[in-house]
């Protein structure tokens, strides 16, 4: 009885916090967990008129078709390579921006720079694609005008497969690095200033302060976001890739997400594309388990 009364008092004392949790819990239930029921159509020959309760079961047929699909290797290689480029170049970018912003002492100048690097996040990928065209177009692009001014022939960046992956990666860095830096700025703000003061009294320079105070303070957040990024290795998103995709760059830019949208929406192959999504989820979960265990063994940090 005493424990029940204690629990009731605890709930009553913190009821405001639990009420604040209700919208978030409902969001995840309605838009994350309930839709998981639809994953069953990956094992059916789904008919929209019969629904998943009455559609014919086909087992692993769609998984087999995807894995033996002639273009599967190309889709997988493109997806993994672009994800690797983003992991190698795009992931460190917000960390560097956060460290640089953290060193600024003039408040007005710091807020101005923060606003400038945050703004691209609020632009749609359609606008980003238009900006890229204005910069890279062989006819009106600013960069090609500079190249022509130097006496060289214009370069067809957007139709040349050699530049596609670089353009996708660079555009992603430009659009999201400022916004993603917010998390690292918050982590930097949580580091106690007394640690830096003690280090200065001991004669530590800026570099040693970074190595022994700043970096260890950022490491838990870095590892958390890195593990989440690895778990989404096969999830590149449709919009970013699609705006830079054209028939001349399909060989290097067509990824699993763009192929899934084409098959699912334009051809109505719902079971096939659901199987692809489930395949991506399983691979992402396995990668997350391996990366988390490796992180635990090497750095002591992990998601679980």
C-alpha angles and dihedrals in degrees: 000000000000093000091049091051090048091051091048091051090049092051091046093050093050099033092119091061093049091049088053089054094057098082092049093047092048090049093055093043095050101037104027111028104029093052088056087076087069090063087084090080088071085076095045140068088242120215115191091210094053098037127216092292093066105025118116117265116235102170115212096348096117093047089052091049092051095047092048094041109127092232095045093100092050093049093047094047093048092048095048095044095050090045089050091051090050091048093048099043110013098046097058093043098081090045090056092045091050092050092049093047090048090060094056112102102180103090098205094047091046093052091047092053091045091053092049094052093042097053098075090062090068094054118097119239089247089062091044089052090051091050090050090052091051090052100040106030111124090223107039103007116126094222093051090048088057090047091050090048089058090055100257130122117261116262120229095223100167095049097040114094090208091070102036100091092043092051091049092049096045093047090051091051093049094047101044110022095088095048094045089050090069091078092052092045088054090050091050091049090055093060109102114248088217089072091060092045091052091048091052091051088053090053098254115157127217093272094052090046089054094048098045104030114016099041096046089047091053096041098086092052093043092052093045093053092040091055091049089049091052090049088057095046092127094042108088097150127241104247100058094049096040097057090057096040124104135152091271093056101040091103092065104019106043107103136177093269096053091045091049093053092048093050097039101044106026097037101026096230094152099161093047094050092044088055089052091051091048090049090053091049094052093048091047091051092050092048090050092052092050094044092047092051091047091049092049091051096047107032105013090237126113147139094254 
